[in-house]
C-alpha positions as a Markdown table, in Angstrom:
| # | Residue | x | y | z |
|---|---|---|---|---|
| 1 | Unk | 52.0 | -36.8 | 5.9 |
| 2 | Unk | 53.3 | -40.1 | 6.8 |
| 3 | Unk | 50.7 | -41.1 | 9.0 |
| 4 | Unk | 48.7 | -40.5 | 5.6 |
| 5 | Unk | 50.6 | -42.5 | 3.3 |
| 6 | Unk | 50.5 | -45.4 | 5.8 |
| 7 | Unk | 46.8 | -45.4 | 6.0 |
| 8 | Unk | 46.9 | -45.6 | 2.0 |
| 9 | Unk | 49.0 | -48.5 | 2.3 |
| 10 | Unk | 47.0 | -50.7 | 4.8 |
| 11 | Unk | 43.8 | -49.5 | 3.1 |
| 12 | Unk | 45.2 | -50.9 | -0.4 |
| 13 | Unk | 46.6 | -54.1 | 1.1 |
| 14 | Unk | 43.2 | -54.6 | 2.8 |
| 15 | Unk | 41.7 | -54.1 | -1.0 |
| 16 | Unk | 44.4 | -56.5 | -2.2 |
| 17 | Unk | 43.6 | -59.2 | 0.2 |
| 18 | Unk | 39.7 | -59.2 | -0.6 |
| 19 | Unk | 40.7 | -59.6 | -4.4 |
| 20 | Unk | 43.0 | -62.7 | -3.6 |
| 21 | Unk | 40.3 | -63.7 | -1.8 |
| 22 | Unk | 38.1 | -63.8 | -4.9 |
| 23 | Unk | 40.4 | -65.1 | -7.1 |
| 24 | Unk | 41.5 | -68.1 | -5.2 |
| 25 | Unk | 37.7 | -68.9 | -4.7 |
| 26 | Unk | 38.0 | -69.0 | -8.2 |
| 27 | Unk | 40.3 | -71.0 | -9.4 |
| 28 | Unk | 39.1 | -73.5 | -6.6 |
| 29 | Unk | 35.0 | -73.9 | -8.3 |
| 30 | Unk | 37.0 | -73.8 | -12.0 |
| 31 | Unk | 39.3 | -76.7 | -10.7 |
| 32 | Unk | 36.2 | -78.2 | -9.2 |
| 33 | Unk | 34.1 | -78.1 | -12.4 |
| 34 | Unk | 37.1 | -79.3 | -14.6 |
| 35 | Unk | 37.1 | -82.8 | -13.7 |
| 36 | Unk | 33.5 | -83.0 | -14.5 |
| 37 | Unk | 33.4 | -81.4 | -18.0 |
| 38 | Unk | 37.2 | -83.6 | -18.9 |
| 39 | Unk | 34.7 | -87.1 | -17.7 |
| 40 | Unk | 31.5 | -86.3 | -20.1 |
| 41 | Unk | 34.0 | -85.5 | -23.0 |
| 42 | Unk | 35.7 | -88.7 | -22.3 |
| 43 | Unk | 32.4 | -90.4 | -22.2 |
| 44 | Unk | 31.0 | -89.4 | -25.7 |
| 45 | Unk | 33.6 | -91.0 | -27.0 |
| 46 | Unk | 32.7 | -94.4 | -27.4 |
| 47 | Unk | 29.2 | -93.0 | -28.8 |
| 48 | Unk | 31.3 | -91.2 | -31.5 |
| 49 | Unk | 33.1 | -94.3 | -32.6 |
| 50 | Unk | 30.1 | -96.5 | -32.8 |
| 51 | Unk | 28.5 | -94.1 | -35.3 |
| 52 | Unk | 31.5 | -93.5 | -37.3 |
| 53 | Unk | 32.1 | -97.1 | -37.8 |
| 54 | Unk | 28.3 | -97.6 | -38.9 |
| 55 | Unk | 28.9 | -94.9 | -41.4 |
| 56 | Unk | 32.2 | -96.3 | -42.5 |
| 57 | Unk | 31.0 | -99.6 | -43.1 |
| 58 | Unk | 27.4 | -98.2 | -44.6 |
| 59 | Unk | 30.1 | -96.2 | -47.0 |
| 60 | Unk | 32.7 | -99.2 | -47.8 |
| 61 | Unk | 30.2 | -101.6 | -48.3 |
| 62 | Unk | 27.8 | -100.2 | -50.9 |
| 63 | Unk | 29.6 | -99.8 | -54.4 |
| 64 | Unk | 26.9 | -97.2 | -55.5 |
| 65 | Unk | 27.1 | -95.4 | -52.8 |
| 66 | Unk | 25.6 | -91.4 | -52.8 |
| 67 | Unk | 24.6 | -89.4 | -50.2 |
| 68 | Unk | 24.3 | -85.1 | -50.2 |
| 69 | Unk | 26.6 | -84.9 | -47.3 |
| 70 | Unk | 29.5 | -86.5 | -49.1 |
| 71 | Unk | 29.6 | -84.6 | -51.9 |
| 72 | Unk | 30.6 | -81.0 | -51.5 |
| 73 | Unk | 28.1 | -78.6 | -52.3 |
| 74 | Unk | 28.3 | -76.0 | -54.9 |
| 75 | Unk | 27.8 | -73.0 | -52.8 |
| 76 | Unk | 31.0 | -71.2 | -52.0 |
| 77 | Unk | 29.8 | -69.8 | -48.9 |
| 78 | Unk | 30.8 | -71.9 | -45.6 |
| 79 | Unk | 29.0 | -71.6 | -42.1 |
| 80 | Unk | 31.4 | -71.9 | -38.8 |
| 81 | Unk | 30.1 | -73.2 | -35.7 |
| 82 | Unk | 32.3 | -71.4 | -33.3 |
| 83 | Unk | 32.2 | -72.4 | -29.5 |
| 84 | Unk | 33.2 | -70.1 | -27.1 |
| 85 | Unk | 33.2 | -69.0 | -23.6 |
| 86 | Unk | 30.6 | -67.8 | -21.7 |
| 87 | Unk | 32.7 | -65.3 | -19.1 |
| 88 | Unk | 36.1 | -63.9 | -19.5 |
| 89 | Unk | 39.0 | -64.3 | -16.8 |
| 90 | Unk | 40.3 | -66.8 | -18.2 |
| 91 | Unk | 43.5 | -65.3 | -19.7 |
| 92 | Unk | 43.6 | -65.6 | -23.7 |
| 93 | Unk | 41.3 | -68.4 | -23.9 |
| 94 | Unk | 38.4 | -66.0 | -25.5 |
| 95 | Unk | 41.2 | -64.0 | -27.7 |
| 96 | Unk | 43.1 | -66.9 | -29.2 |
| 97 | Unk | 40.1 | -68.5 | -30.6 |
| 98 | Unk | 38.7 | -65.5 | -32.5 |
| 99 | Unk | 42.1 | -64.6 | -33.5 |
| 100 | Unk | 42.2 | -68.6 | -35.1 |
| 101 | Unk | 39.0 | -67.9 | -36.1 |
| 102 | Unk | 39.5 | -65.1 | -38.3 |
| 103 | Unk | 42.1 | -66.4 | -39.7 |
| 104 | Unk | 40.2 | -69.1 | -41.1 |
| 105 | Unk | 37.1 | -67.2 | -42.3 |
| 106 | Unk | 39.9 | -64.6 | -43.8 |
| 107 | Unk | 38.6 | -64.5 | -47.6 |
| 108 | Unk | 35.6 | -66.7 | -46.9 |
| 109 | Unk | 31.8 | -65.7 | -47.5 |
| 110 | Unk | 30.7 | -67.1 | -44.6 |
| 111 | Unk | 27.9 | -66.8 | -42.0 |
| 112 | Unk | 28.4 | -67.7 | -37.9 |
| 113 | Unk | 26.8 | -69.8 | -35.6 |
| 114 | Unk | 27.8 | -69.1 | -31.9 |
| 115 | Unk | 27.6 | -70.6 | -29.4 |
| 116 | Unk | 28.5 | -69.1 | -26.2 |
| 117 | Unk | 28.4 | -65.3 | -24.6 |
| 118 | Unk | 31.7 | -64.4 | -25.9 |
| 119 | Unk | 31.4 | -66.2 | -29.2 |
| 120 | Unk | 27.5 | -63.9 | -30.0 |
| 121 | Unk | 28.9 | -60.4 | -28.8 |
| 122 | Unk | 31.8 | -61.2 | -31.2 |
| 123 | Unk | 30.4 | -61.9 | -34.4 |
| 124 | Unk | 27.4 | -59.6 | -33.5 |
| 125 | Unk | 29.9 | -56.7 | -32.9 |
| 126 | Unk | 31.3 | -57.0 | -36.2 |
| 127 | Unk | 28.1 | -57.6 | -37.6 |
| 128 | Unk | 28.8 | -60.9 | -39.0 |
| 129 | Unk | 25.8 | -62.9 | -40.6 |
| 130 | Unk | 24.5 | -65.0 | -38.0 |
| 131 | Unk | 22.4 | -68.4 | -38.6 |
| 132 | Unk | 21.2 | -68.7 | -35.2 |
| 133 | Unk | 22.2 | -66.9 | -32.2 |
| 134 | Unk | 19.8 | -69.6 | -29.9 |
| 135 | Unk | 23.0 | -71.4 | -27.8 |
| 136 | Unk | 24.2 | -68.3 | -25.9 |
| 137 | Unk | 24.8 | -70.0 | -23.0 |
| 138 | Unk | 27.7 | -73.2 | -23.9 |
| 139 | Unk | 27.9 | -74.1 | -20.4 |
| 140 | Unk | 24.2 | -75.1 | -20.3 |
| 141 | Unk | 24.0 | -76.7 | -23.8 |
| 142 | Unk | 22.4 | -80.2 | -23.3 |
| 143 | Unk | 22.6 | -83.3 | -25.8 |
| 144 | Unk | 19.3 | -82.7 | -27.1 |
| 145 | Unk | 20.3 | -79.1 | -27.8 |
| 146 | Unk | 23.1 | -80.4 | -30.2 |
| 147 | Unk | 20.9 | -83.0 | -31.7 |
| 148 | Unk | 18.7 | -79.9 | -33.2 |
| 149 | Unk | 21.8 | -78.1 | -33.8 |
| 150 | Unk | 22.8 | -81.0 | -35.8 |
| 151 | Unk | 19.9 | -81.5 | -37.9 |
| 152 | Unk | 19.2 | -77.9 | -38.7 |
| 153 | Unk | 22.8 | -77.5 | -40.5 |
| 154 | Unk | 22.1 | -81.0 | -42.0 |
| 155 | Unk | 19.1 | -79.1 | -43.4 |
| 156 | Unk | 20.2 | -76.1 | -44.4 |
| 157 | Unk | 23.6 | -78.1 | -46.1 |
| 158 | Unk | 21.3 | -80.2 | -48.2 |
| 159 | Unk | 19.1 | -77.5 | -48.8 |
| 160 | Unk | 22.7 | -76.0 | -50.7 |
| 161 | Unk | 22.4 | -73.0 | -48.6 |
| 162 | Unk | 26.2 | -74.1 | -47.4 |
| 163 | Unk | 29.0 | -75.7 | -49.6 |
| 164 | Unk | 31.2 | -76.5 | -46.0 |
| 165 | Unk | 30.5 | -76.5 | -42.5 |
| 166 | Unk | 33.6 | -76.1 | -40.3 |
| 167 | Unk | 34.0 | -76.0 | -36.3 |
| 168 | Unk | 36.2 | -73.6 | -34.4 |
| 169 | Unk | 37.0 | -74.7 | -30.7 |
| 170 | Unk | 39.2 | -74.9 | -28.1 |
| 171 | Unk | 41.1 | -78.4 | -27.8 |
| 172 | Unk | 41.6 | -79.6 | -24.2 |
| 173 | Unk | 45.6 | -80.5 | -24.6 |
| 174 | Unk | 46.7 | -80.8 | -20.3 |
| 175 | Unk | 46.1 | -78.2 | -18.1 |
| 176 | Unk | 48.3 | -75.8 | -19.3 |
| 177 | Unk | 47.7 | -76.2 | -22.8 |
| 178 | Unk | 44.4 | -75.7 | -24.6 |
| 179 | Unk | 45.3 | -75.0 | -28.3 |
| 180 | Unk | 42.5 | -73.5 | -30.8 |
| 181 | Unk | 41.3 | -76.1 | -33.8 |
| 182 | Unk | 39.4 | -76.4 | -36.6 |
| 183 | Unk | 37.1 | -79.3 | -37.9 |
| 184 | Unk | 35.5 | -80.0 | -41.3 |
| 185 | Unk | 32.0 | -81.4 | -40.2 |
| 186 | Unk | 30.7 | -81.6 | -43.9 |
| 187 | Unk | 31.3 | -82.7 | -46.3 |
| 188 | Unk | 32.0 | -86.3 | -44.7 |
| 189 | Unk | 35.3 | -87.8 | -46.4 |
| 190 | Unk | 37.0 | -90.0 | -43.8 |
| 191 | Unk | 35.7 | -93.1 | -43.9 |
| 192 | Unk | 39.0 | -94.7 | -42.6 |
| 193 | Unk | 38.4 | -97.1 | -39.9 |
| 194 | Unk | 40.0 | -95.5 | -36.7 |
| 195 | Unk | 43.0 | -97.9 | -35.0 |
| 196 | Unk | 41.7 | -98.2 | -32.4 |
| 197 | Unk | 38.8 | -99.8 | -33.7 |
| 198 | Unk | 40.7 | -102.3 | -36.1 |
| 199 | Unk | 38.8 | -105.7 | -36.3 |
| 200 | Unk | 39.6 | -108.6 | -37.8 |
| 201 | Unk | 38.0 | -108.6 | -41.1 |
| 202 | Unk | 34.5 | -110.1 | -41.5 |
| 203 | Unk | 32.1 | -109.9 | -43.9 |
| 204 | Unk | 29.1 | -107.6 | -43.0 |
| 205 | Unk | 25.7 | -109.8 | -43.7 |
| 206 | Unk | 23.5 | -106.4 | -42.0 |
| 207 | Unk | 20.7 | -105.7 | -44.6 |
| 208 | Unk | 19.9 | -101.8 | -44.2 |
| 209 | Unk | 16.1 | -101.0 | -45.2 |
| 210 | Unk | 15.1 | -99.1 | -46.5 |
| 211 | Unk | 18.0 | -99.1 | -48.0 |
| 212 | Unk | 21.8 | -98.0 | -46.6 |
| 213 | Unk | 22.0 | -94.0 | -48.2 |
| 214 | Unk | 18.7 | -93.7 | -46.3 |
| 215 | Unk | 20.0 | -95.3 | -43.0 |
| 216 | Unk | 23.6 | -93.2 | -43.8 |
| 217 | Unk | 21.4 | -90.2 | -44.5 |
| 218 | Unk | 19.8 | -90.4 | -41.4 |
| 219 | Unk | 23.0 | -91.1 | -38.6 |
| 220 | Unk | 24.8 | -88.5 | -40.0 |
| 221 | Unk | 22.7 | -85.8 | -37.7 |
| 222 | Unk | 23.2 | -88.2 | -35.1 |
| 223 | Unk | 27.0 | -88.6 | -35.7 |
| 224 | Unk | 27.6 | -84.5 | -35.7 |
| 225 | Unk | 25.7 | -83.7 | -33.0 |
| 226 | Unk | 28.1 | -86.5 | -31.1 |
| 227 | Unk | 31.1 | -84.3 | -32.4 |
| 228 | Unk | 29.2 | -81.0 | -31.7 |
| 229 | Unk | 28.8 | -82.3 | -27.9 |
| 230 | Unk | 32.0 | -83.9 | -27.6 |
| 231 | Unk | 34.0 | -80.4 | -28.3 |
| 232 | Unk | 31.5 | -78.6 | -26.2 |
| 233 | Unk | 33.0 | -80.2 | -23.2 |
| 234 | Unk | 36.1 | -80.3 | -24.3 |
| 235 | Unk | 35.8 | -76.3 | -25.0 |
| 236 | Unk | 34.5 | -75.8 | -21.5 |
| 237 | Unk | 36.5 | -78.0 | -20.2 |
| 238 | Unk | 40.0 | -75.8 | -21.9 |
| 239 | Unk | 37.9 | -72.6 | -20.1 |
| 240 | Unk | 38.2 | -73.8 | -16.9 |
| 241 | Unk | 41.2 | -75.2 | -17.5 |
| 242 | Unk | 42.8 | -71.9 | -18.6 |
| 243 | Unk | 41.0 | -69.9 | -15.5 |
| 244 | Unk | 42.4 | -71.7 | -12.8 |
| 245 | Unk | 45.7 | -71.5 | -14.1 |
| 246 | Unk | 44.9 | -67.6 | -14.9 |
| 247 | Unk | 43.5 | -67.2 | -11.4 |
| 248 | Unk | 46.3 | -69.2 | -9.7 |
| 249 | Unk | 48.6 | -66.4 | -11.4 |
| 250 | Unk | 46.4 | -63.5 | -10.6 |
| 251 | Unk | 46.7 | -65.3 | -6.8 |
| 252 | Unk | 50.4 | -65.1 | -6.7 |
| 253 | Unk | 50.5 | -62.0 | -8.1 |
| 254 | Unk | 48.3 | -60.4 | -5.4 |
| 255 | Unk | 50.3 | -62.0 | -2.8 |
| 256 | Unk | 53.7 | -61.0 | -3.7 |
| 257 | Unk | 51.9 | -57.1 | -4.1 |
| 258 | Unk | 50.6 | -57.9 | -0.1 |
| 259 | Unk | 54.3 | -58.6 | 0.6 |
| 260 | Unk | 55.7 | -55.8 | -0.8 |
| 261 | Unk | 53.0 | -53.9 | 0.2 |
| 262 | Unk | 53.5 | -54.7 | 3.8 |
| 263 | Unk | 57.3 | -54.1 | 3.5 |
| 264 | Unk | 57.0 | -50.4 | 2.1 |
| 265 | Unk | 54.1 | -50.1 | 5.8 |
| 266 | Unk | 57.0 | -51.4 | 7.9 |
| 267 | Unk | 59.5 | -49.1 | 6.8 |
| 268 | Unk | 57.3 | -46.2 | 6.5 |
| 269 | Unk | 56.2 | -47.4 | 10.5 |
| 270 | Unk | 59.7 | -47.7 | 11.3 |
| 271 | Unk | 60.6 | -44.3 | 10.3 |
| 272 | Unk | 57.6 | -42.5 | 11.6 |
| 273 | Unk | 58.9 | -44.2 | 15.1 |
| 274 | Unk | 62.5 | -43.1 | 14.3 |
| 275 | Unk | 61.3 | -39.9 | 13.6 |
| 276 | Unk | 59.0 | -39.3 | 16.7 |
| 277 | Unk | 61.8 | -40.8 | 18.7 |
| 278 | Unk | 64.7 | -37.8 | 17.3 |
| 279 | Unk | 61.7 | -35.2 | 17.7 |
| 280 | Unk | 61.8 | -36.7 | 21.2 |
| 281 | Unk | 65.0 | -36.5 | 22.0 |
| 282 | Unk | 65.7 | -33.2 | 20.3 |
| 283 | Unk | 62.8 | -32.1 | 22.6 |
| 284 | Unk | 64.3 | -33.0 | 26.0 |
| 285 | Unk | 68.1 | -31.7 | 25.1 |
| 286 | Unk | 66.7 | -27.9 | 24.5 |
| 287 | Unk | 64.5 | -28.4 | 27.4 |
């Protein structure tokens, strides 16, 4: 019976060592691809301020100024662009964003668009209107995926089909934090000029043709799809980031259940010996 349990022992610390195996192979390729997904987000950046000062200064500088996407529209329903994972083990990094999510669509007539795995079994499960279902795949998104993206809700929002487009993602805060957030794409109402991009004031003499609304008009696809790509990466970057450190646990965890493991198959060794040894012994002194 010993011999038994012993055998069930080695066999599950054999199991437990090809797990660790796996899941410190892991958390090595997701700290491998972090550093890569953390540089593109940083590198949209200076893309992003460039078009929001052009549309700040378009905005400030024209009295008259009108355009569809800074008015709110009159439709009470709201689309969500919702970026999500593409696997799971990754701890709560899938669960905390719906669970934000919901609680921001909570009273809402609203209709989804994913983007991700995770993010299109969601809203599909709970048979949520969907406006596209296209970007299933967030780790392979490309710029020019987000540029039609971009322009179709710019379509659809002028069209009045939404009043408000929001964003639900995953902000990249250090590698132990990654915080869900939400973002108000349109309508468009900051036109603050960022600090860091304070300039010592002089007057603008650029002459927009054919006139600025219609240069305004047309960046702002440009400008959201920046954004849209811009928390891509930083979603996917907050994935990885919350799989390695889920992985690193899962690691530790399997190699303090080898050490224990391999303490209860030393004891249970030692005893069969001890045993075998009295049985022995008891043998010899009626003998």
């Amino acid at each position: 019976m010993a011999a038994a349990n012993m055998k069930a022992v080695k066999l599950r610390i054999k199991s437990v060592q090809n797990t660790m195996q796996i899941t410190k192979a892991m958390q090595l390729v997701a700290a491998s691809k972090l550093r890569k997904a953390k540089d593109k987000a940083m590198q949209s950046k200076p893309y992003l301020r460039t078009m929001k000062r052009t549309l700040t200064t378009i905005a400030n500088e024209n009295t008259d100024f009108q355009s569809p996407f800074t008015k709110p529209g009159t439709n009470p329903k709201r689309l969500f662009i919702v970026i999500a994972g593409d696997r799971g083990l990754a701890g709560g990094y899938n669960a905390n964003l719906f669970k934000f999510t919901e609680k921001e669509m909570e009273g809402q007539d609203y209709a989804v668009l994913p983007i991700g795995k995770k993010a299109v079994e969601y809203f599909r499960h709970r048979n949520a209107e969907i406006f596209t279902d296209e970007y299933a795949e967030v780790a392979v998104v490309t710029i020019s995926e987000c540029f039609r993206i971009a322009k179709s809700v710019c379509e659809a929002y002028e069209a009045g089909k939404f009043g408000h487009v929001s964003m639900c993602y995953t902000n990249f805060v250090s590698m132990m934090s990654q915080v869900p957030k939400s973002s108000a794409l349109l309508p468009l109402s900051d036109f603050e000029n960022p600090e860091e991009d304070q300039e010592p004031a002089v007057k603008n003499l650029i002459l927009y043709e054919p006139s600025g609304e219609e240069v305004f008009n047309t960046i702002v696809p440009e400008y959201l799809a920046g954004i849209l790509y811009t928390s891509i990466n930083v979603s996917v970057a907050s994935e990885l980031a919350a799989r390695r450190t889920a992985m690193e646990a899962a690691t530790d965890n399997a190699s303090e259940m080898i050490e224990n493991l391999s303490l209860f198959y030393n004891r249970a060794r030692q005893a069969s010996i001890t045993q075998e040894i009295t049985e022995i012994v008891a043998g010899a002194e009626g003998a």
